[in-house]
C-alpha positions as a printed Julia matrix, in Angstrom:
377×3 Matrix{Float64}:
  16.59  -16.01   3.26
  14.94  -13.17   1.04
  15.4    -9.65   0.56
  12.95   -7.02   1.79
  11.17   -6.95  -1.74
  10.89  -10.53  -2.1
   8.86  -10.55   1.63
   6.08   -7.25   0.04
   5.54  -10.09  -2.7
   4.98  -12.11  -0.7
   2.86   -9.6    2.06
   1.34   -8.18  -1.66
   0.03  -12.03  -2.54
  -2.01  -12.53   1.27
  -3.26   -9.23   0.59
  -4.54  -10.41  -2.73
  -6.5   -13.52  -1.62
  -7.91  -11.3    1.17
  -9.62   -8.96  -1.59
 -10.21  -11.62  -3.12
 -12.88  -13.27  -0.32
 -14.28   -9.71   0.31
 -14.85   -9.35  -2.99
 -17.37  -12.64  -3.5
 -18.89  -11.99   0.06
 -19.11   -8.7   -1.46
 -18.97   -6.93  -4.79
 -19.4    -3.87  -3.61
 -16.49   -3.72  -1.07
 -13.95   -1.45  -3.03
 -17.03    1.03  -3.25
 -16.82    1.2    1.08
 -13.24    0.89   1.51
 -10.18    2.04   0.11
  -8.79   -0.55  -2.75
  -5.43    0.0   -2.35
  -4.85    1.23   2.52
  -3.19   -2.4    3.03
  -3.52   -1.84   6.55
  -7.03   -3.01   6.33
  -6.09   -6.44   4.55
  -3.92   -7.28   6.86
  -5.89   -6.66  10.74
  -5.3    -9.77  12.53
  -9.85   -9.95  13.49
  -9.58   -9.22  10.16
  -7.91  -12.67   9.83
  -9.98  -14.58  11.87
 -13.53  -13.32  11.38
 -12.74  -14.84   7.53
 -12.09  -18.5    8.24
 -14.58  -18.25  10.58
 -17.21  -17.22   8.27
 -18.3   -14.62  10.19
 -20.2   -11.62   8.98
 -20.63   -9.61  12.06
 -17.01   -9.76  12.82
 -15.92   -9.08   9.09
 -17.94   -5.63   9.68
 -16.28   -4.98  13.09
 -13.38   -5.5   11.07
 -13.59   -3.04   8.06
 -16.57   -0.41  10.36
 -13.42    1.98  10.63
 -12.32    2.37   7.2
 -16.01    2.76   5.77
 -18.64    5.72   5.56
 -21.31    3.7    6.5
 -21.48    0.7    8.6
 -23.89   -1.11  11.11
 -22.68   -4.32  13.81
 -25.44   -6.24  16.01
 -24.09   -7.56  19.26
 -25.27   -8.83  22.6
 -23.33   -6.85  24.74
 -20.62   -8.15  26.59
 -17.98   -6.59  29.31
 -15.2    -5.32  26.18
 -16.54   -4.89  22.6
 -13.28   -3.63  20.39
 -13.64   -1.99  16.87
 -10.16   -2.64  15.37
  -9.28    1.17  14.43
 -11.08    3.0   17.12
 -10.32    1.16  20.52
 -13.38   -0.27  23.09
 -16.92    0.47  23.97
 -17.48    1.17  27.78
 -21.17    2.14  28.41
 -22.08    5.0   31.09
 -24.48    2.57  32.51
 -25.56   -1.29  33.16
 -27.06   -2.58  30.4
 -27.79   -6.07  30.52
 -25.81   -9.39  29.18
 -27.8   -10.28  26.76
 -28.99   -6.83  25.08
 -28.43   -6.94  21.94
 -26.58   -3.38  20.77
 -26.55   -2.12  17.68
 -23.23   -0.08  16.67
 -23.65    2.66  13.44
 -21.16    5.01  11.66
 -22.49    7.44   9.49
 -20.56    9.63   7.96
 -18.05    8.87  10.8
 -20.12    9.49  13.14
 -20.21    6.34  15.61
 -23.74    6.38  17.7
 -24.73    3.28  19.72
 -28.52    2.04  20.68
 -30.5    -0.73  21.29
 -33.01   -2.6   18.88
 -35.5    -0.29  19.88
 -33.19    2.6   18.83
 -33.22    4.36  22.21
 -29.77    5.9   21.89
 -26.94    4.48  24.81
 -24.62    6.52  26.1
 -20.86    5.38  26.2
 -16.98    6.63  26.26
 -13.91    4.89  23.69
 -11.26    3.9   25.54
  -8.27    4.0   22.99
  -5.95    2.12  21.06
  -2.48    1.54  23.18
   0.92    1.69  21.33
   3.07    0.07  22.15
   6.61    1.21  19.74
   5.14    3.4   17.0
   2.28    1.08  14.98
   2.24   -2.17  16.84
  -1.04   -1.78  18.79
  -1.26   -3.6   22.56
  -4.07   -5.54  23.22
  -5.24   -5.57  27.41
  -9.0    -7.67  27.44
  -9.67  -10.53  25.2
 -12.46  -10.74  22.57
 -14.33  -13.87  21.37
 -12.63  -14.32  18.26
  -9.54  -15.5   20.74
 -11.75  -18.18  21.91
 -11.09  -21.06  21.76
  -7.49  -20.22  21.02
  -5.75  -20.61  24.9
  -5.06  -24.45  25.35
  -2.82  -25.96  27.54
   0.1   -28.8   27.2
  -2.65  -31.29  26.31
  -4.11  -29.59  23.47
  -7.05  -28.62  26.23
  -9.32  -24.94  25.7
  -8.61  -22.73  28.76
  -9.01  -19.17  30.38
  -5.97  -16.93  30.85
  -6.21  -14.1   31.95
  -4.67  -10.31  30.36
  -2.36   -8.33  31.6
  -0.94   -5.09  31.41
   1.94   -3.68  28.96
   3.22   -2.88  32.57
   6.76   -4.31  33.55
   6.74   -5.82  30.27
   7.02   -3.09  28.46
  10.17   -1.67  28.96
  11.99   -5.39  27.8
   9.86   -6.29  24.8
  11.19   -2.63  23.36
  14.78   -3.43  24.6
  14.52   -7.14  22.45
  13.1    -4.5   19.27
  15.58   -2.48  19.59
  18.16   -5.12  19.73
  16.75   -6.96  16.26
  16.75   -3.39  14.79
  20.52   -2.84  15.73
  22.11   -6.29  15.16
  18.64   -7.97  13.41
  18.24   -5.7   10.74
  17.09   -8.17   7.54
  14.83   -9.88  10.0
  13.23   -6.67  11.9
  12.76   -5.21   8.72
  10.48   -8.6    7.73
   9.05   -8.41  11.25
   7.87   -4.54  11.98
   5.96   -5.07   7.94
   4.46   -8.07   9.72
   3.27   -7.43  13.42
  -0.09   -5.25  14.2
  -0.57   -6.64  17.13
   0.07   -8.4   20.42
  -0.84   -9.45  23.46
   0.81  -10.13  27.53
  -1.25  -13.0   28.77
  -0.94  -14.89  32.02
  -2.26  -18.4   31.9
  -0.96  -22.82  31.67
  -0.15  -22.31  27.49
   2.67  -21.58  25.5
   3.34  -18.08  23.41
   2.11  -18.43  19.8
   0.97  -16.92  17.05
  -1.8   -18.55  14.48
  -2.73  -17.27  10.81
  -6.11  -17.8   13.04
  -5.38  -14.33  14.44
  -2.48  -13.17  11.45
   0.18  -10.47  12.03
  -0.57  -10.98  16.4
   1.85  -12.4   19.39
   0.1   -13.73  22.22
   3.09  -13.93  24.67
   2.98  -15.51  27.52
   4.58  -12.89  31.11
   4.99  -13.34  33.93
   7.61  -12.22  36.7
  10.88  -13.66  35.2
  10.54  -12.43  31.78
  12.53   -9.89  30.58
  14.77   -8.68  26.82
  16.02  -12.69  26.3
  12.61  -14.0   26.56
  11.19  -11.24  24.22
  13.84  -11.48  21.92
  13.68  -15.44  22.04
   9.55  -15.02  21.19
  10.16  -12.15  19.0
  12.37  -14.8   16.91
   9.59  -17.8   17.56
   6.48  -16.42  17.12
   7.91  -13.42  14.55
   9.5   -16.18  12.29
   5.99  -17.72  12.7
   4.32  -14.81  10.95
   7.48  -14.58   8.51
   7.42  -17.94   7.3
   3.19  -17.48   7.0
   3.29  -15.01   4.77
   6.2   -16.71   2.66
   4.27  -19.52   1.87
   0.89  -18.05   1.6
   0.77  -20.14  -1.24
   3.54  -22.37  -1.67
   2.81  -24.88   1.27
   1.53  -27.44  -0.58
   4.45  -27.53  -3.54
   6.87  -27.43  -0.57
   6.25  -32.23  -0.02
   5.56  -34.72  -1.62
   2.15  -34.99  -0.01
  -0.6   -32.69   1.33
   0.42  -30.01   3.82
  -1.99  -31.3    6.4
  -0.76  -35.11   6.41
  -0.19  -36.22   9.84
   3.12  -38.04   9.95
   1.39  -40.47  11.68
  -0.08  -41.34   8.04
   3.17  -41.88   6.27
   5.1   -44.9    7.36
   7.6   -45.4    9.3
   6.7   -42.26  10.95
   3.16  -43.68  13.25
   4.86  -42.18  17.16
   5.43  -38.29  15.49
   2.78  -36.42  15.98
   1.79  -32.97  13.8
   0.89  -32.16  10.05
   4.24  -31.95   7.09
   3.69  -28.15   7.53
   3.41  -27.11  11.4
   6.74  -29.25  11.74
   8.55  -27.73   8.42
   7.26  -24.22  10.81
   9.57  -25.26  12.81
  12.29  -25.66  11.28
  11.72  -21.71  10.02
  11.73  -20.65  13.62
  14.88  -22.8   14.82
  16.54  -22.01  11.41
  15.73  -17.4   12.62
  16.59  -18.08  16.34
  19.6   -20.11  16.67
  21.46  -18.02  13.4
  20.31  -14.6   15.32
  21.67  -16.07  18.95
  24.42  -17.57  17.25
  25.44  -14.05  15.59
  24.26  -12.08  19.18
  26.87  -14.34  20.85
  29.68  -13.83  18.14
  28.99  -10.48  18.87
  29.21   -9.93  22.71
  25.82   -7.87  22.45
  25.65   -9.07  26.59
  28.47   -7.96  29.14
  26.16   -9.56  32.15
  27.71  -13.24  32.95
  24.2   -14.22  34.0
  22.67  -12.39  30.56
  25.31  -14.74  28.23
  25.44  -17.74  30.16
  20.98  -17.44  29.6
  21.26  -17.21  25.59
  23.52  -19.33  25.83
  21.1   -22.09  27.57
  18.7   -20.6   25.36
  21.12  -21.15  22.38
  22.09  -24.81  23.22
  18.17  -25.26  24.04
  16.94  -24.55  20.69
  19.61  -26.16  18.06
  19.21  -29.21  20.58
  15.75  -28.65  18.73
  16.83  -27.62  15.58
  18.27  -30.69  15.28
  15.06  -33.28  16.12
  13.81  -30.8   13.36
  15.9   -31.48  10.85
  15.55  -35.33  11.51
  12.32  -35.26  10.55
  12.69  -34.48   7.05
  14.2   -36.28   3.85
  13.6   -35.89   0.26
  11.47  -39.09   0.09
   8.86  -36.73   2.18
  10.09  -32.97   0.92
   9.56  -32.14  -3.14
  12.05  -30.36  -4.97
  11.3   -27.4   -3.95
  10.92  -27.76  -0.52
  14.23  -29.65  -0.73
  16.2   -26.07  -1.59
  14.75  -24.71   1.14
  15.71  -28.35   3.43
  19.05  -28.02   2.91
  19.8   -23.97   3.36
  18.15  -24.94   7.28
  20.78  -27.89   7.05
  23.91  -26.28   6.08
  22.51  -23.67   8.65
  22.95  -25.51  10.7
  25.96  -26.94   9.63
  27.69  -23.56   9.48
  26.63  -22.82  13.32
  27.84  -26.37  14.73
  31.35  -25.94  13.25
  32.14  -22.71  13.85
  30.19  -21.43  17.71
  32.33  -22.06  20.14
  29.48  -23.07  22.04
  28.86  -26.97  21.64
  25.56  -28.51  21.51
  26.61  -30.32  24.6
  27.6   -27.23  26.7
  24.98  -27.28  28.91
  23.32  -30.15  31.19
  19.55  -29.56  29.65
  18.94  -32.83  30.68
  16.12  -31.7   33.44
  14.46  -28.77  30.47
  11.01  -29.3   30.13
   9.38  -28.25  26.98
   9.99  -24.75  26.94
  13.24  -23.34  28.29
  13.84  -22.65  32.16
  16.9   -20.56  33.05
  16.29  -21.6   36.77
  16.18  -25.24  35.77
  19.49  -23.83  33.85
  21.52  -23.23  36.92
  19.69  -26.34  38.64
  22.15  -28.5   36.07
  24.12  -26.42  34.49
  25.28  -24.45  38.98
């Protein structure tokens, strides 16, 4: 939709905003960190710390980039410092102990409040596919992010990268080969991933920007990761594209709830999040359409799953498009909407697979290949 240079310009706007926020908090901040190191300002936990207005976690997010730094944390099982790793203590430390983590002249030291040294080791950061960091432990900044279908906060298990890494990398390689424009934008943005297991959907969120949370189980495969890289990666990309222009898309404030607009009293969600949804369906459906045309899979089961997911998403694409009209969208928003609508019509008119190819009546909110096989033996 936009080329790579335009997308980089969008990311630059995000970085500029983060720099301004940090400068407002500390006018000497750029004497302490490298103004030109973009990695600093794209750190997912920094976004979370800023949104939570938590100075300790802001300092924690910046610690690896500063010569001199101090943070004070209550002892938890995992103390994570971005770009450094997890601190593990050599002896049991009471949970309510205040831990003083100091970095001076690039040397890290850990003490209690009486300056007694605490011995520690660092579990190094794990990377998948070059520069994507894999997180396998919880963090206090992730609290309240995991919710069930009733939007209640739940606990989840953080999983190791095995046995999912192989399929995740295969999905990235498919995107790199068959969808380079999307892949290039995704790789610029995606900094961290998490594999978890629990009663929650896969998601990405501006609250931990540039990070994807994948719900994994025994049935996940490369097609599963393909869909969710397109879906959640699409959310990350659209957040960057519209970071400064979200209010320009509608005739109402972007946070306006659909139920507060006459004629949409039974709809849920706000304007911006639902418009986000159209963008992700545009991304998923257009890519799946191309994958099917190019025949990237030869195995019958994989073809059936890709076709089923394609039909499932095209249905959602249509429902999302039907929500919006010129009565809601600004002129700028409608131009963007028209791109989404035109792509839907192009796919529908040219695809050998139609929305009604498969019986999807037994599907829930998230696609299930097992359910597809039950209703389409």
